[in-house]
Coordinates of C-alpha atoms in Angstrom, one line a residue:
X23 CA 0.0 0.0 0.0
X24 CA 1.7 3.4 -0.9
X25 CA 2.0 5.9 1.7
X26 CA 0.0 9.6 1.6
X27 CA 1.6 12.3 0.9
X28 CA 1.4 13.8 4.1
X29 CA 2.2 10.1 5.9
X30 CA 5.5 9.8 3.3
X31 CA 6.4 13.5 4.8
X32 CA 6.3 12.2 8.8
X33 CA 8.2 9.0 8.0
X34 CA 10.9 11.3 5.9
X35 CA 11.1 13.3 9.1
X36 CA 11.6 10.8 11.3
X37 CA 14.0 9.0 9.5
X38 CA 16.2 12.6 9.6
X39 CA 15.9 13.0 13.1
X40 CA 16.4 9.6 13.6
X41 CA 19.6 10.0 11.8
X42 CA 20.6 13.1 13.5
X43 CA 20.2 11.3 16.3
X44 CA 22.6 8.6 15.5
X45 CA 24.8 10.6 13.8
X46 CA 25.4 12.5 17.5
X47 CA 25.9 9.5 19.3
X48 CA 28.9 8.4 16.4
X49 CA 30.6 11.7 17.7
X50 CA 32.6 10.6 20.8
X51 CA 35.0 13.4 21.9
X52 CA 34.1 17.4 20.7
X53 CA 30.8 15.8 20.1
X54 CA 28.7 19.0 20.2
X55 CA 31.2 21.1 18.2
X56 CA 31.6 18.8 16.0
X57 CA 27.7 18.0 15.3
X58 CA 27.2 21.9 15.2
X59 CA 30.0 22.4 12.8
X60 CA 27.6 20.2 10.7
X61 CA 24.9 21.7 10.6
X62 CA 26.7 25.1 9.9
X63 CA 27.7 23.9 6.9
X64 CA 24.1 22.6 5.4
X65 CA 22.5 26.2 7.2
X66 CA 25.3 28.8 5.4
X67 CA 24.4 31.0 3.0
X68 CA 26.2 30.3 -0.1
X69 CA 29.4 28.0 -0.8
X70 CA 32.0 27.7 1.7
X71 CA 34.3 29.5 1.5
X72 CA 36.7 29.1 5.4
X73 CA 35.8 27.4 7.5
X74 CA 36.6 30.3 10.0
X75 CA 33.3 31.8 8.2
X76 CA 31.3 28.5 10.3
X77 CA 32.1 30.2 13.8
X78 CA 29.8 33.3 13.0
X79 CA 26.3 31.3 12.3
X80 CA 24.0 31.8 14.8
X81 CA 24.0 27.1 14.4
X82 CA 27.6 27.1 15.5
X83 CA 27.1 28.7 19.0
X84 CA 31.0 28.7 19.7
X85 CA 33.9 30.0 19.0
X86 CA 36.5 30.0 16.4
X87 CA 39.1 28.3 18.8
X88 CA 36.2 25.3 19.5
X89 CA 36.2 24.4 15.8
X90 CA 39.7 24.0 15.7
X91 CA 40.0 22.0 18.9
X92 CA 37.3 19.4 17.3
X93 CA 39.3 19.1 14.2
X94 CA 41.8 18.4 15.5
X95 CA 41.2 16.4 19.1
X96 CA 37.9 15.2 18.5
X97 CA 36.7 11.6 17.8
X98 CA 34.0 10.0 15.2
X99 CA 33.4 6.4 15.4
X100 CA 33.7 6.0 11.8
X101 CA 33.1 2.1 12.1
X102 CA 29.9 3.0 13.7
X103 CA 29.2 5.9 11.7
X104 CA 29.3 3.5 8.5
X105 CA 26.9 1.3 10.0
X106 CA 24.3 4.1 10.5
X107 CA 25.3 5.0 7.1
X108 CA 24.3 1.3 5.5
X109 CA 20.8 1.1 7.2
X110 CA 19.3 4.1 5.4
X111 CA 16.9 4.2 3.0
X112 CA 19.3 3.5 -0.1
X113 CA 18.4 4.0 -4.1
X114 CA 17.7 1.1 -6.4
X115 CA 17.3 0.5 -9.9
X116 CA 14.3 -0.8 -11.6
X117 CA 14.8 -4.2 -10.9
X118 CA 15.9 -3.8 -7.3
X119 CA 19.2 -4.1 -7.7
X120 CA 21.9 -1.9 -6.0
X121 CA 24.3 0.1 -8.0
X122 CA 27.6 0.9 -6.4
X123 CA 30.3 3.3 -7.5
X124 CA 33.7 3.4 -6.3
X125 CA 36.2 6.5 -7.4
X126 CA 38.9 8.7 -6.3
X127 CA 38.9 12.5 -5.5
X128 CA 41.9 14.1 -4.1
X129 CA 42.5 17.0 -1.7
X130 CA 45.0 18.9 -3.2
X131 CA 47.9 20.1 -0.5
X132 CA 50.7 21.2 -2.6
X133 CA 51.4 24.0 0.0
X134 CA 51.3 21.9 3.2
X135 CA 55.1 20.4 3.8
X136 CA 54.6 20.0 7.2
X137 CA 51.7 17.6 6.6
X138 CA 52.3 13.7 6.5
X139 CA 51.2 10.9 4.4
X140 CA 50.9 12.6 1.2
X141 CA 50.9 10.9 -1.9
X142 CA 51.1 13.1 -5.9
X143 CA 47.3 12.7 -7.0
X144 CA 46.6 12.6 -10.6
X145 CA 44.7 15.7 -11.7
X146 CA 43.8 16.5 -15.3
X147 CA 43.9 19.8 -16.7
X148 CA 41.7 22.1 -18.9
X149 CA 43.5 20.9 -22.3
X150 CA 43.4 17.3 -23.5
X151 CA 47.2 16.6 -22.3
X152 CA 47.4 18.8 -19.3
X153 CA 47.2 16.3 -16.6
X154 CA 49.6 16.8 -13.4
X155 CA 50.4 15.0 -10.3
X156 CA 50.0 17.5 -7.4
X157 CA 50.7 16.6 -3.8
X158 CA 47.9 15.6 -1.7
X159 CA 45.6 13.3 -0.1
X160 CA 43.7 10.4 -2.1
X161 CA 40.2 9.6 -0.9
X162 CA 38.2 6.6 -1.8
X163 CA 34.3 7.3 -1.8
X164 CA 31.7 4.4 -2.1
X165 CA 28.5 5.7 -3.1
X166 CA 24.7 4.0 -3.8
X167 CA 24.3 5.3 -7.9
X168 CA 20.6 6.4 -8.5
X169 CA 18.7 5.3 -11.9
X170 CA 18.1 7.8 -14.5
X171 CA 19.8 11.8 -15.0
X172 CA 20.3 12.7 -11.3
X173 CA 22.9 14.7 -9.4
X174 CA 22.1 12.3 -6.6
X175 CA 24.6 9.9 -4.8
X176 CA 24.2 8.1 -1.6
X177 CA 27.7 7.9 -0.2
X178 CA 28.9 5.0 2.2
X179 CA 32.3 5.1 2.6
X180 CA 35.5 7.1 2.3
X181 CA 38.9 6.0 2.8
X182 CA 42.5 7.7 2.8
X183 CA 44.8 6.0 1.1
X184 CA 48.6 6.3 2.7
X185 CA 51.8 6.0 1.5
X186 CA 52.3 2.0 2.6
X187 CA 48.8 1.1 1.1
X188 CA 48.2 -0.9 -2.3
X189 CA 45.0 0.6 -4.3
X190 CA 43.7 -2.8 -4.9
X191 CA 44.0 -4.2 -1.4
X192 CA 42.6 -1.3 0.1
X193 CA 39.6 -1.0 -2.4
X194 CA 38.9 -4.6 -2.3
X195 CA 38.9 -4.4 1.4
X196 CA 36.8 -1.0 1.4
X197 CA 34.4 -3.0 -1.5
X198 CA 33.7 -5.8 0.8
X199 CA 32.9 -3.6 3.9
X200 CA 30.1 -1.9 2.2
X201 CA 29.0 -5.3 1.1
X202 CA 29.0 -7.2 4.1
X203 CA 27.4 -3.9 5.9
X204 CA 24.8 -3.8 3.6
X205 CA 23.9 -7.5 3.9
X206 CA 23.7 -7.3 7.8
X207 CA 21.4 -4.0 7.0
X208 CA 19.0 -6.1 5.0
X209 CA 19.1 -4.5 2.2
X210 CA 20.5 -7.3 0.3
X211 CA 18.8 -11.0 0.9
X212 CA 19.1 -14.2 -0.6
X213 CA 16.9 -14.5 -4.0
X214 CA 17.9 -11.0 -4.9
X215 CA 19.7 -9.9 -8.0
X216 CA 23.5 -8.9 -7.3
X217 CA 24.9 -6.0 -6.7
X218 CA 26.7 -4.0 -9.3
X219 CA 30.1 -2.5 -8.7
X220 CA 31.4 0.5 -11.1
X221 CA 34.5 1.8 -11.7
X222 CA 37.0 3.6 -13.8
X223 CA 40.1 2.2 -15.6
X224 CA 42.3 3.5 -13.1
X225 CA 41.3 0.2 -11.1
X226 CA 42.2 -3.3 -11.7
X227 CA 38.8 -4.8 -12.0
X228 CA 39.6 -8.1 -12.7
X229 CA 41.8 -8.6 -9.9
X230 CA 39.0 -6.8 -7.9
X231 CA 36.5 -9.7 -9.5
X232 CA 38.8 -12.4 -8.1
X233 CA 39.2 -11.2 -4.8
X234 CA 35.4 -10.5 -4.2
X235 CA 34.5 -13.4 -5.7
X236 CA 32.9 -15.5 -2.6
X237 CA 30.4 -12.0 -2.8
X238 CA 27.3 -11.4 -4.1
X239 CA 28.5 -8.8 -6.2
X240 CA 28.9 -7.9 -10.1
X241 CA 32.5 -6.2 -11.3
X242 CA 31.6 -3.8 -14.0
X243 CA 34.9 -1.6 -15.0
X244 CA 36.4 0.5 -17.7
X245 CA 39.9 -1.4 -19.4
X246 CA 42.1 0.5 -21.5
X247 CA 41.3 0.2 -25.0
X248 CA 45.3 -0.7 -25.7
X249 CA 44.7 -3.9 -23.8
X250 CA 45.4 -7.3 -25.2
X251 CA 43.3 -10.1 -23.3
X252 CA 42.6 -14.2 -24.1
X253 CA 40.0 -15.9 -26.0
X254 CA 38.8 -19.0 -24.4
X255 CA 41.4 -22.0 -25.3
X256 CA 40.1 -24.1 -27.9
X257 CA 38.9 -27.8 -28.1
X258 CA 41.2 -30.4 -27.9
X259 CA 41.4 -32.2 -30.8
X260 CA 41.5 -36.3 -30.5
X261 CA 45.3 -37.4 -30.2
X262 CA 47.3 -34.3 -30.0
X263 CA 49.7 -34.3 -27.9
X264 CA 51.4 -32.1 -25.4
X265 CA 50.2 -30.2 -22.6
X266 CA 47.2 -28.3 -23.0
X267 CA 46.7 -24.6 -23.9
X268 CA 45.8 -22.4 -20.8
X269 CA 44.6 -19.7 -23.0
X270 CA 43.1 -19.0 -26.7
X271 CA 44.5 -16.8 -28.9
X272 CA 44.7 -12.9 -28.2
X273 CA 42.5 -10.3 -28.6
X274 CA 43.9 -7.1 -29.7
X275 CA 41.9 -4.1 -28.9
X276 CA 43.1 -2.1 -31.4
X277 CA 43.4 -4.7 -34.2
X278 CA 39.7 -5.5 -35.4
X279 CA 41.3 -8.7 -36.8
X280 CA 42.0 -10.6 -33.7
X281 CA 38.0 -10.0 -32.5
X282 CA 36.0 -13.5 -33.3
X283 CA 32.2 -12.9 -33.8
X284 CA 31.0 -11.2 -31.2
X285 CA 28.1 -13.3 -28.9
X286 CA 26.1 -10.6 -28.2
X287 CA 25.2 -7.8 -30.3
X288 CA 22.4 -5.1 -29.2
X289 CA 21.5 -1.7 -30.8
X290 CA 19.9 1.2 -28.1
X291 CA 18.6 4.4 -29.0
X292 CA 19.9 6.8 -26.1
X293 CA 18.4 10.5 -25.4
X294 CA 21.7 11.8 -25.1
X295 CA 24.1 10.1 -27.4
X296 CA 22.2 9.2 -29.8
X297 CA 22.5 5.2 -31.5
X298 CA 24.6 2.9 -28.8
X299 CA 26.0 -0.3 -30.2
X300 CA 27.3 -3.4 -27.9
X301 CA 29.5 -6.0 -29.1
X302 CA 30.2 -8.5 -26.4
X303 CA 32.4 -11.5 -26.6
X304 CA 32.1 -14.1 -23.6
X305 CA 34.8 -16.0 -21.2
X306 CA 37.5 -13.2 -22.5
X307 CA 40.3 -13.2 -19.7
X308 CA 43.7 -11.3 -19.4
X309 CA 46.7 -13.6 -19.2
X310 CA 48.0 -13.0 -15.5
X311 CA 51.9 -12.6 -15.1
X312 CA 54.2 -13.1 -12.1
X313 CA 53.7 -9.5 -11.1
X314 CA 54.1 -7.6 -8.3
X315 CA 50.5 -7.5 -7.7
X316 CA 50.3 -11.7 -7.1
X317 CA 52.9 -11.6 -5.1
X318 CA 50.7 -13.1 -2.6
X319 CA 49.1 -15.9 -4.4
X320 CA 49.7 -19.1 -3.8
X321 CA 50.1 -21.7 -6.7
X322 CA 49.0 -21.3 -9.9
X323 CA 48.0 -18.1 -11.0
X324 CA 44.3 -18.4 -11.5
X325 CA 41.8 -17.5 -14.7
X326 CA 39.7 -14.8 -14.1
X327 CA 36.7 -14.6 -17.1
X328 CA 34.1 -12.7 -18.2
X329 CA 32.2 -10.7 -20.8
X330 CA 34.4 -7.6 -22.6
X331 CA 31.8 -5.3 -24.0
X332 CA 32.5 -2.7 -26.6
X333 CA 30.6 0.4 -26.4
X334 CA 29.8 2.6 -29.5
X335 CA 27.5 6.1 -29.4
X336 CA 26.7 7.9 -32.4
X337 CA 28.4 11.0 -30.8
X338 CA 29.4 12.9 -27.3
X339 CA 28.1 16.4 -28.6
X340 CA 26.7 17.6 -31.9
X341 CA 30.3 18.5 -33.4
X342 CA 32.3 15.4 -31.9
X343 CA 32.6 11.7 -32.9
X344 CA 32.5 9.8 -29.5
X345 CA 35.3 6.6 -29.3
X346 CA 34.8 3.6 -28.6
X347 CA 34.7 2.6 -24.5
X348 CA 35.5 -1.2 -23.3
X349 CA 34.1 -3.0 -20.4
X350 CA 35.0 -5.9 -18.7
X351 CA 31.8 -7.9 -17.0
X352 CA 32.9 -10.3 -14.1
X353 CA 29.9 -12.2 -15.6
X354 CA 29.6 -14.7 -18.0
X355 CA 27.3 -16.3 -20.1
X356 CA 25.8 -12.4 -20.5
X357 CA 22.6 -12.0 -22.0
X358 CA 21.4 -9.0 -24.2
X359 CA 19.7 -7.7 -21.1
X360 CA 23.0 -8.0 -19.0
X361 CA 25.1 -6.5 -21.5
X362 CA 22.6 -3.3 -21.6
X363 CA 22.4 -3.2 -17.8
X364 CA 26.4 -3.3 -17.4
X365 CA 27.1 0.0 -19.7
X366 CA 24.3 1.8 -18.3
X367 CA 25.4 1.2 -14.9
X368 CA 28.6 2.2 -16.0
X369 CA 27.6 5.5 -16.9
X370 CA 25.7 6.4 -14.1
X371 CA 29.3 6.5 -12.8
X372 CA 29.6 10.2 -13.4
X373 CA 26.6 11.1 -11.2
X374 CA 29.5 10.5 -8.5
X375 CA 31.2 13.7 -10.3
X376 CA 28.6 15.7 -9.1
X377 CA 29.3 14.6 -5.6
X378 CA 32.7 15.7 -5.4
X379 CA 31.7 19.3 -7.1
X380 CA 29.2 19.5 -4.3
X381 CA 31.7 18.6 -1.4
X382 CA 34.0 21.0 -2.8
X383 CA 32.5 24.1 -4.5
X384 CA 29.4 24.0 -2.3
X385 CA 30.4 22.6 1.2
X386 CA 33.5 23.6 1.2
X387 CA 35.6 20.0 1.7
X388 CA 38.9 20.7 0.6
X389 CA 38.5 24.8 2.3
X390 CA 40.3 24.1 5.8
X391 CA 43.8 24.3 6.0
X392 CA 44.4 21.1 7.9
X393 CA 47.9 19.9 9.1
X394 CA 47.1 16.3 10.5
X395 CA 45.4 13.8 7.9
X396 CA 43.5 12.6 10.9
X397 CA 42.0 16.2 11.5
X398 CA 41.3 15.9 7.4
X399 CA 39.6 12.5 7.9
X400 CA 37.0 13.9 10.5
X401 CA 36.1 17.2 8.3
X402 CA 35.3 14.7 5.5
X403 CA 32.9 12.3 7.8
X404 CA 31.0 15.5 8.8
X405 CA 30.7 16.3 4.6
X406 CA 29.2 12.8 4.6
X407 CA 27.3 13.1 7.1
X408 CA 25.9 17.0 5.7
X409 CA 25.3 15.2 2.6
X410 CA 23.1 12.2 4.2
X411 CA 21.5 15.0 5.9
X412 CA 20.4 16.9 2.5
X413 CA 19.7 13.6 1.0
X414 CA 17.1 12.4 3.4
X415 CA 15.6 16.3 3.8
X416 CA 15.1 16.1 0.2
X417 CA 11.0 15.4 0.1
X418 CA 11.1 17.7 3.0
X419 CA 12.0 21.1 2.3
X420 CA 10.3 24.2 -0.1
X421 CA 12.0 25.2 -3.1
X422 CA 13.8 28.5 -2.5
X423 CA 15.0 29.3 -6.6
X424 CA 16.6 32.2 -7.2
X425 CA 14.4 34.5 -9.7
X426 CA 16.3 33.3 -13.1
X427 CA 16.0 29.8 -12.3
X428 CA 12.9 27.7 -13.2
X429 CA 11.0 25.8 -11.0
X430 CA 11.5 22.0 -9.9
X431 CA 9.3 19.8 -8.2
X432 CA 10.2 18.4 -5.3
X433 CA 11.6 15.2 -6.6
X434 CA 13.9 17.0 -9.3
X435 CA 15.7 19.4 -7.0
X436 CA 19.1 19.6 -6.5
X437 CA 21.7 19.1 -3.3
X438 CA 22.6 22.8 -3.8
X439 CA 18.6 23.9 -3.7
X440 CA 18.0 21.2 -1.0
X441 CA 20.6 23.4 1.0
X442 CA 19.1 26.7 0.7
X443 CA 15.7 25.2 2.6
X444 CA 17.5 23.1 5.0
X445 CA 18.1 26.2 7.8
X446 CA 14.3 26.4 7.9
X447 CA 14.0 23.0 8.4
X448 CA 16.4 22.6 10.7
X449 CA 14.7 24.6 13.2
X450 CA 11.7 22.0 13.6
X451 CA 14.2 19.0 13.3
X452 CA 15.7 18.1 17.3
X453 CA 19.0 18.9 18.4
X454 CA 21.4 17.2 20.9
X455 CA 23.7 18.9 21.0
X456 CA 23.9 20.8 24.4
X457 CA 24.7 24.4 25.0
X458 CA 28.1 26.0 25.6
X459 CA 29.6 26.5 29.1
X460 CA 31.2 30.0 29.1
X461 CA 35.0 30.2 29.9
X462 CA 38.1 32.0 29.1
X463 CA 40.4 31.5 26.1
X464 CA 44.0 30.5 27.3
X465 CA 46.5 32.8 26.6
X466 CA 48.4 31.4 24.1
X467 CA 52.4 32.0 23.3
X468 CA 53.2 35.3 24.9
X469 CA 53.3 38.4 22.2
X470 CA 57.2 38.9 20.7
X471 CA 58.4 34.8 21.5
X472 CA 59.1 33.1 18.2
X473 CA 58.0 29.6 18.2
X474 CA 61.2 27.1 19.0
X475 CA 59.8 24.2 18.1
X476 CA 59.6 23.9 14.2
X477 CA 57.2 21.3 12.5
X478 CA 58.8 18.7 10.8
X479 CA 58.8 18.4 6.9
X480 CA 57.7 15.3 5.2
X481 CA 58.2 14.1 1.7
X482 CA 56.0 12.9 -0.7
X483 CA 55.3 9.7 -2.2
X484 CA 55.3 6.1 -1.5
X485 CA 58.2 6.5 0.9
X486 CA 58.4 3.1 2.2
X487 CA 59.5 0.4 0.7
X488 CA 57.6 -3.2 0.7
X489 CA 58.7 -6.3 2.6
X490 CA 58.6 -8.4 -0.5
X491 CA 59.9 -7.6 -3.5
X492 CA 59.9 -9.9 -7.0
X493 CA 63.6 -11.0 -6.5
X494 CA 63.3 -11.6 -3.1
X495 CA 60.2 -14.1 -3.2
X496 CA 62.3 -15.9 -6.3
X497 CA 65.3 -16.2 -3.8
X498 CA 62.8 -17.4 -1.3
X499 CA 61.5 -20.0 -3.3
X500 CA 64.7 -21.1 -5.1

């Protein structure tokens, strides 16, 4: 039975306060600094711009000296927090089925020596070959993708990455968190269609399928379209001799040639991009080296399949030819259905773009000049949470356009016009946190003494050097 209006209003209510609520309790040292710090940031006026600016809202009833003492002394229970994070109302496709999206967004520090554990992050430029590597910190975001045009994310889960970490390992591990979360939430059971993970080509997705294979899960990723995979081996003939063939012949992206007839062939017509044409050929594989990334594995390096799907639009824009984009399914035996499903999944990836616009031009993510990554790892849990907050006050709040923009129902409006209706909301919504106690400001290092004690510089990079190495495990074994 579907709800009223007015009864679908009370239960989006309650499940904001609810969240407030929990969100609060997540919060274990600086707790009410910290939760008012949120909510400064969903009630200011505008993007954010310092977040000094925070300290004069009439929501964040303390000082400037507060904010930075919950920065950087105060404590989230991030383990917690994710839990909370994974029982809320989530997005679905039409079928069901839950979309995920993993990707990368950096906060650039270029200008921060003194600050540890920073790695050069990949950022592109205007121009086609203007891509730099600027020092900073990496964070991986998990987010719930949404069907359809949307600005709309659901994000899970953020990670740092350090200088010791491996991309893989900690995306695999950070993959199968939200998973496992999700199952204990309920909002995967047995009989349901499996989830779909999305990502980029920056990520090794077949090692990713291989790792998460004992999941309920799908591995849909971009590959590089210079890539040279298997074909399935052939049939044995009778009375050849030898040892078998551990993989078919090679498939050349690039050299039309080496592609066999394709298994599945479907034909879309898109709103956006015109004609889209799939080819998919099934049980295609990579052939899997003794690199540095199998150190690990034990035995025989295994055979990871799939489906590799070539994607061709009729055209990006009205003046441009679009390329062709290849996908690599961790499923096999694909269907026409299947093979539609995986690229539009795929790009419902750049929703996630959106996102990190948002938490930076808007909210003001990357704004504070942190020293400590820890301090950076708490302003970007109360993002998250300010983002949860907007999404669940999204069937809750008025539409406050500006005069040049047209009007949106209530189900098309944006994060950013979300925001603008969220202070009046806000002040029917509960609030734990307590009042300030008055007291003095310390005094602070006397005027005219020059600080003694110099931070120490750091370099950047992956500083430390693995255990194993590729000559040492041959020495090992020999």
């Amino acid at each position: 039975m579907s709800l009223l209006p007015d009864a679908g209003r009370r239960e989006a209510f309650a499940e904001a306060s609810r969240f407030r609520g929990e969100f609060y309790e997540c919060l274990t040292a600086r707790r009410d600094e910290l939760f008012q710090l949120s909510d400064a940031v969903l009630c200011m006026d505008g993007a954010v711009k310092a977040a000094v600016d925070l300290t004069l809202l009439p929501e964040h009833r303390r000082g400037h000296g507060a904010m930075y003492g919950g920065l950087n002394h105060g404590r989230i229970d991030t383990q917690r927090l994710r839990t909370v994070l994974a029982g809320l109302p989530v997005p679905r496709f039409s079928d069901g089925r839950l979309v995920l999206d993993v990707d990368v967004s950096p906060w650039l520090r270029s200008d921060a020596p003194c600050s540890p554990e920073r790695l050069f992050c990949h950022v592109y430029g205007r121009a086609k070959t203007a891509s730099q590597f600027i020092p900073g910190w990496p964070y991986w975001f998990v987010a719930v993708l949404e069907a359809g045009a949307t600005s709309w994310t659901a994000v899970l889960d953020a990670v740092r990455l350090g200088p010791v970490n491996d991309v893989t390992t900690v995306t695999a591990d950070q993959l199968r968190g939200v998973v496992e979360r999700l199952i204990a939430a309920g909002q995967w059971q047995t009989g349901d269609p499996n989830i779909v993970i999305v990502s980029d080509a920056g990520y090794d997705v077949t090692r990713l399928a291989w790792v998460l294979r004992d999941l309920p899960v799908e591995l849909v990723g971009r590959v590089r379209s210079d890539r040279v995979m298997r074909l399935p081996k052939p049939d044995r003939l009778p009375g050849t001799n030898g040892r078998p063939p551990k993989h078919g012949p090679e498939f050349r992206f690039t050299k039309p040639e080496t592609w066999p007839e394709p298994t599945v062939v479907t034909h879309t017509d898109t709103a956006d991009y015109g004609k889209a044409e799939t080819q998919a050929w099934d049980r295609i594989h990579p052939r899997l080296t003794h690199r540095a990334a199998w150190l690990e594995h034990e035995g025989e390096l295994p055979l990871i399949e799939g489906t590799l799907i070539r994607l061709k639009v009729e055209h990006l824009s009205k003046e441009r030819e679009a390329p062709a984009v290849w996908l690599w399914s961790s499923r096999t035996g694909a269907t026409d259905e299947d093979v539609d499903r995986a690229w539009k999944a795929f790009l419902r990836r750049f929703d996630l773009e959106h996102t990190f616009r948002l938490f930076k031009q808007t909210l003001g993510w990357t704004r504070p000049r942190l020293r400590e990554p820890e301090a950076a790892d708490r302003w970007t849990w109360l993002i998250i949470a300010a983002h949860t907050q907007l999404r669940l006050a999204r069937p809750l709040v008025q539409d406050r356009r500006h005069p040049w923009e047209k009007p949106a129902s209530t189900d098309r409006l944006t994060p950013a016009r979300v925001r603008r209706g969220f202070r009046n909301l806000r002040a029917t919504m509960p609030c734990p946190a307590r009042a300030p106690k008055p007291q003095r400001p310390g005094p602070g290092r006397p005027p005219g003494t020059k600080n003694r004690r110099q931070a120490p510089r750091y370099d950047v990079g992956k500083t430390v050097r693995r255990e194993k190495t590729l000559i040492a495990l041959q020495r090992l074994k020999g």
